[in-house]
Short mmCIF file of C-alpha atoms in Angstrom, two decimals:
data_model
loop_
_atom_site.label_atom_id
_atom_site.label_comp_id
_atom_site.label_asym_id
_atom_site.label_seq_id
_atom_site.Cartn_x
_atom_site.Cartn_y
_atom_site.Cartn_z
CA MET A 1073 0.00 0.00 0.00
CA SER A 1074 2.80 2.43 0.88
CA ALA A 1075 4.43 1.79 -2.52
CA LEU A 1076 1.23 2.85 -4.28
CA ASN A 1077 1.00 5.94 -2.09
CA HIS A 1078 4.60 6.82 -2.90
CA ALA A 1079 3.98 6.32 -6.63
CA THR A 1080 1.28 9.03 -6.58
CA SER A 1081 3.94 11.64 -5.74
CA TYR A 1082 5.25 11.25 -9.32
CA LEU A 1083 1.95 12.37 -10.84
CA PRO A 1084 2.19 15.62 -12.88
CA ASN A 1085 0.19 17.67 -10.38
CA PHE A 1086 2.92 16.94 -7.77
CA GLN A 1087 5.85 18.12 -9.93
CA ALA A 1088 7.58 20.99 -8.14
CA THR A 1089 8.46 24.34 -9.73
CA PRO A 1090 10.63 26.02 -7.08
CA THR A 1091 12.05 29.52 -7.60
CA ALA A 1092 14.92 31.18 -5.78
CA GLN A 1093 17.63 33.83 -5.95
CA VAL A 1094 20.77 34.14 -3.86
CA GLY A 1095 23.58 36.68 -3.91
CA LEU A 1096 26.22 38.28 -1.74
CA ASN A 1097 25.07 41.19 0.35
CA LYS A 1098 28.35 42.03 2.10
CA VAL A 1099 31.60 40.47 3.25
CA HIS A 1100 31.92 41.52 6.90
CA ASP A 1101 35.39 40.21 7.55
CA LEU A 1102 38.26 38.17 6.21
CA THR A 1103 40.60 37.16 9.00
CA VAL A 1104 42.90 34.41 10.21
CA ASN A 1105 41.31 32.14 12.78
CA THR A 1106 44.38 31.78 14.98
CA TYR A 1107 42.96 28.87 16.95
CA LEU A 1108 42.41 26.76 13.80
CA ASN A 1109 45.14 28.48 11.73
CA MET A 1110 42.71 28.99 8.83
CA ASP A 1111 41.41 31.85 6.71
CA GLN A 1112 37.91 32.72 7.86
CA CYS A 1113 35.28 34.89 6.17
CA THR A 1114 31.93 36.05 7.55
CA LEU A 1115 29.36 37.32 5.09
CA SER A 1116 25.72 38.21 4.71
CA PHE A 1117 23.61 37.31 1.71
CA ASP A 1118 20.35 38.18 -0.01
CA LEU A 1119 17.98 35.25 -0.28
CA SER A 1120 14.53 34.81 -1.71
CA HIS A 1121 12.84 31.49 -2.35
CA ASP A 1122 9.46 29.97 -2.99
CA LEU A 1123 9.63 26.23 -2.40
CA SER A 1124 5.92 25.85 -1.64
CA THR A 1125 5.31 23.65 -4.71
CA GLU A 1126 7.41 20.93 -3.03
CA PHE A 1127 4.77 20.47 -0.33
CA HIS A 1128 2.09 17.84 -0.89
CA TRP A 1129 0.72 14.91 1.06
CA ASN A 1130 4.07 13.01 0.98
CA THR A 1131 6.33 15.88 2.07
CA ASN A 1132 7.61 15.71 5.62
CA GLN A 1133 10.10 18.60 5.43
CA LEU A 1134 12.72 20.36 3.32
CA PHE A 1135 16.32 20.79 4.40
CA VAL A 1136 17.51 24.03 2.74
CA TYR A 1137 21.19 24.98 2.78
CA LEU A 1138 23.69 27.37 1.24
CA VAL A 1139 27.05 26.07 0.05
CA ALA A 1140 30.06 28.21 -0.87
CA SER A 1141 32.40 26.60 -3.41
CA TYR A 1142 35.73 27.72 -4.83
CA ASN A 1143 38.68 26.12 -6.63
CA GLU A 1144 42.35 26.67 -7.40
CA THR A 1145 43.71 25.85 -3.95
CA SER A 1146 45.68 22.98 -2.42
CA ASN A 1147 42.40 21.06 -2.27
CA LYS A 1148 40.91 19.97 -5.57
CA ARG A 1149 37.38 20.68 -4.40
CA ASN A 1150 36.23 23.16 -1.78
CA GLU A 1151 32.59 23.17 -0.68
CA VAL A 1152 31.57 24.65 2.65
CA THR A 1153 28.03 24.74 4.05
CA ILE A 1154 27.58 28.23 5.50
CA TRP A 1155 23.84 28.34 6.30
CA ASP A 1156 20.94 25.90 6.67
CA ASN A 1157 17.28 25.79 7.61
CA ILE A 1158 14.54 23.17 7.97
CA ILE A 1159 11.13 23.99 6.52
CA THR A 1160 8.26 21.90 7.85
CA LYS A 1161 5.20 23.82 6.56
CA LYS A 1162 4.11 25.05 3.16
CA ALA A 1163 3.41 28.50 4.61
CA ASP A 1164 7.07 28.76 5.65
CA ALA A 1165 8.44 27.79 2.21
CA LYS A 1166 8.41 31.42 1.00
CA PHE A 1167 11.10 33.78 2.24
CA SER A 1168 12.81 36.98 1.15
CA GLY A 1169 15.42 38.88 3.13
CA LYS A 1170 19.03 39.40 4.15
CA LEU A 1171 20.73 36.81 6.33
CA LEU A 1172 24.06 36.33 8.06
CA VAL A 1173 25.85 33.01 7.61
CA GLU A 1174 25.56 30.54 10.47
CA TYR A 1175 28.93 28.95 9.83
CA PRO A 1176 31.94 31.00 8.64
CA LEU A 1177 33.59 30.22 5.33
CA ARG A 1178 36.97 28.71 6.20
CA ASP A 1179 39.97 27.46 4.24
CA GLN A 1180 42.34 25.07 5.99
CA HIS A 1181 45.36 26.10 3.89
CA ARG A 1182 44.83 29.86 4.33
CA GLU A 1183 44.20 30.24 0.58
CA LEU A 1184 40.81 32.01 0.67
CA ARG A 1185 42.06 35.52 -0.16
CA GLY A 1186 41.30 36.66 -3.71
CA LYS A 1187 39.25 33.58 -4.63
CA ASP A 1188 36.14 33.56 -6.80
CA VAL A 1189 33.36 32.02 -4.72
CA ARG A 1190 30.05 30.64 -5.94
CA LEU A 1191 27.05 30.41 -3.61
CA HIS A 1192 24.75 27.43 -4.26
CA LEU A 1193 21.26 27.36 -2.74
CA ARG A 1194 20.27 23.71 -2.47
CA TYR A 1195 17.60 21.75 -0.71
CA ARG A 1196 16.82 18.14 0.04
CA THR A 1197 13.28 16.82 0.05
CA MET A 1198 12.46 14.57 2.98
CA PRO A 1199 9.30 12.63 2.17
CA ILE A 1200 7.12 10.67 4.53
CA ILE A 1201 7.88 7.62 2.41
CA GLY A 1202 10.22 7.21 -0.56
CA ARG A 1203 13.49 8.63 -1.84
CA MET A 1204 15.06 11.91 -0.80
CA TYR A 1205 16.08 14.23 -3.63
CA GLU A 1206 18.63 17.01 -3.67
CA LYS A 1207 17.98 20.03 -5.89
CA GLU A 1208 19.94 23.20 -6.62
CA VAL A 1209 17.70 26.21 -7.23
CA ALA A 1210 19.98 29.27 -7.34
CA VAL A 1211 23.61 30.36 -7.63
CA GLY A 1212 25.42 33.63 -7.09
CA ASP A 1213 29.08 34.60 -7.51
CA PHE A 1214 31.43 36.98 -5.69
CA LYS A 1215 35.15 37.55 -5.21
CA VAL A 1216 36.80 37.49 -1.79
CA GLY A 1217 39.13 40.45 -1.11
CA LYS A 1218 42.89 40.06 -1.29
CA GLU A 1219 43.59 41.65 2.12
CA TYR A 1220 42.51 40.70 5.63
CA PHE A 1221 40.01 43.10 7.24
CA ARG A 1222 37.19 43.38 9.76
CA ASP A 1223 34.44 45.98 9.27
CA GLY A 1224 32.86 45.71 12.74
CA THR A 1225 29.25 45.37 11.53
CA ILE A 1226 28.62 41.80 12.66
CA PRO A 1227 26.09 42.07 15.50
CA GLN A 1228 26.81 40.01 18.58
CA GLN A 1229 24.14 38.20 20.55
CA PRO A 1230 23.98 39.87 23.98
CA GLN A 1231 25.17 37.94 27.03
CA GLY A 1232 22.55 35.80 28.74
CA LYS A 1233 20.23 35.67 25.73
CA GLU A 1234 19.61 32.36 24.03
CA GLY A 1235 17.68 31.24 21.01
CA PRO A 1236 16.88 32.94 17.73
CA TRP A 1237 17.15 36.70 17.59
CA PHE A 1238 17.09 39.57 15.16
CA LEU A 1239 17.40 43.33 15.09
CA SER A 1240 14.49 45.38 13.82
CA GLU A 1241 14.38 49.16 13.79
CA GLY A 1242 17.19 49.13 16.35
CA ILE A 1243 15.12 47.23 18.93
CA GLU A 1244 16.19 43.75 20.03
CA ARG A 1245 13.30 41.33 20.15
CA TRP A 1246 13.65 37.82 21.51
CA GLY A 1247 11.58 34.77 20.84
CA ALA A 1248 9.58 36.59 18.15
CA LEU A 1249 10.84 34.36 15.41
CA ALA A 1250 8.45 31.61 14.50
CA GLY A 1251 8.18 28.96 11.82
CA ARG A 1252 10.33 29.77 8.83
CA GLN A 1253 12.73 32.02 10.73
CA GLN A 1254 13.45 29.54 13.51
CA GLY A 1255 17.19 29.40 14.02
CA ARG A 1256 18.01 32.19 11.58
CA ILE A 1257 19.65 35.49 12.27
CA ALA A 1258 17.84 38.19 10.35
CA LEU A 1259 19.55 41.54 10.56
CA ASP A 1260 18.45 45.14 10.57
CA MET A 1261 18.96 46.91 7.25
CA GLU A 1262 21.42 49.36 8.83
CA VAL A 1263 23.90 46.54 9.43
CA PHE A 1264 24.20 45.96 5.69
CA ARG A 1265 25.03 49.54 4.64
#
């Protein structure tokens, strides 16, 4: 019975037509992580996506993630996951805004300076029953600077506060993130100027 149920997800009315755009907003720093002895870059990015067509009776959740890739280093292939999110409801599958990476972009051989980086927005479908699929829906390119710097615009989570947070109109609000923004850091527009 479950095989027949799974087979219905291949019907034409269940074929997804996701749309997305991703691009660099700003590189906030390029430094040496002295503890790990690696180049490290923190950036923010513009993201918009509509993955709502992926949701039907057999969809449990979507695992959405952003990968930064670059070449021409001591490693033949460099792919680093810098942001991720889990979407569990169709209503949360639409998003548009500016986000800060969750995980810094790092290079173990300190060869990140001056590299051309491509951002890949990908997601993995996690059905109730059946195969998981990985899809890439958007790419964006940027070049990392050749010199180390720190611009000081990365907001820090205040001491004693836990959980998701964001800045809006200069006022810190805690616990106000629900659904699609769970676990994300959404930043005030002033941070990106």
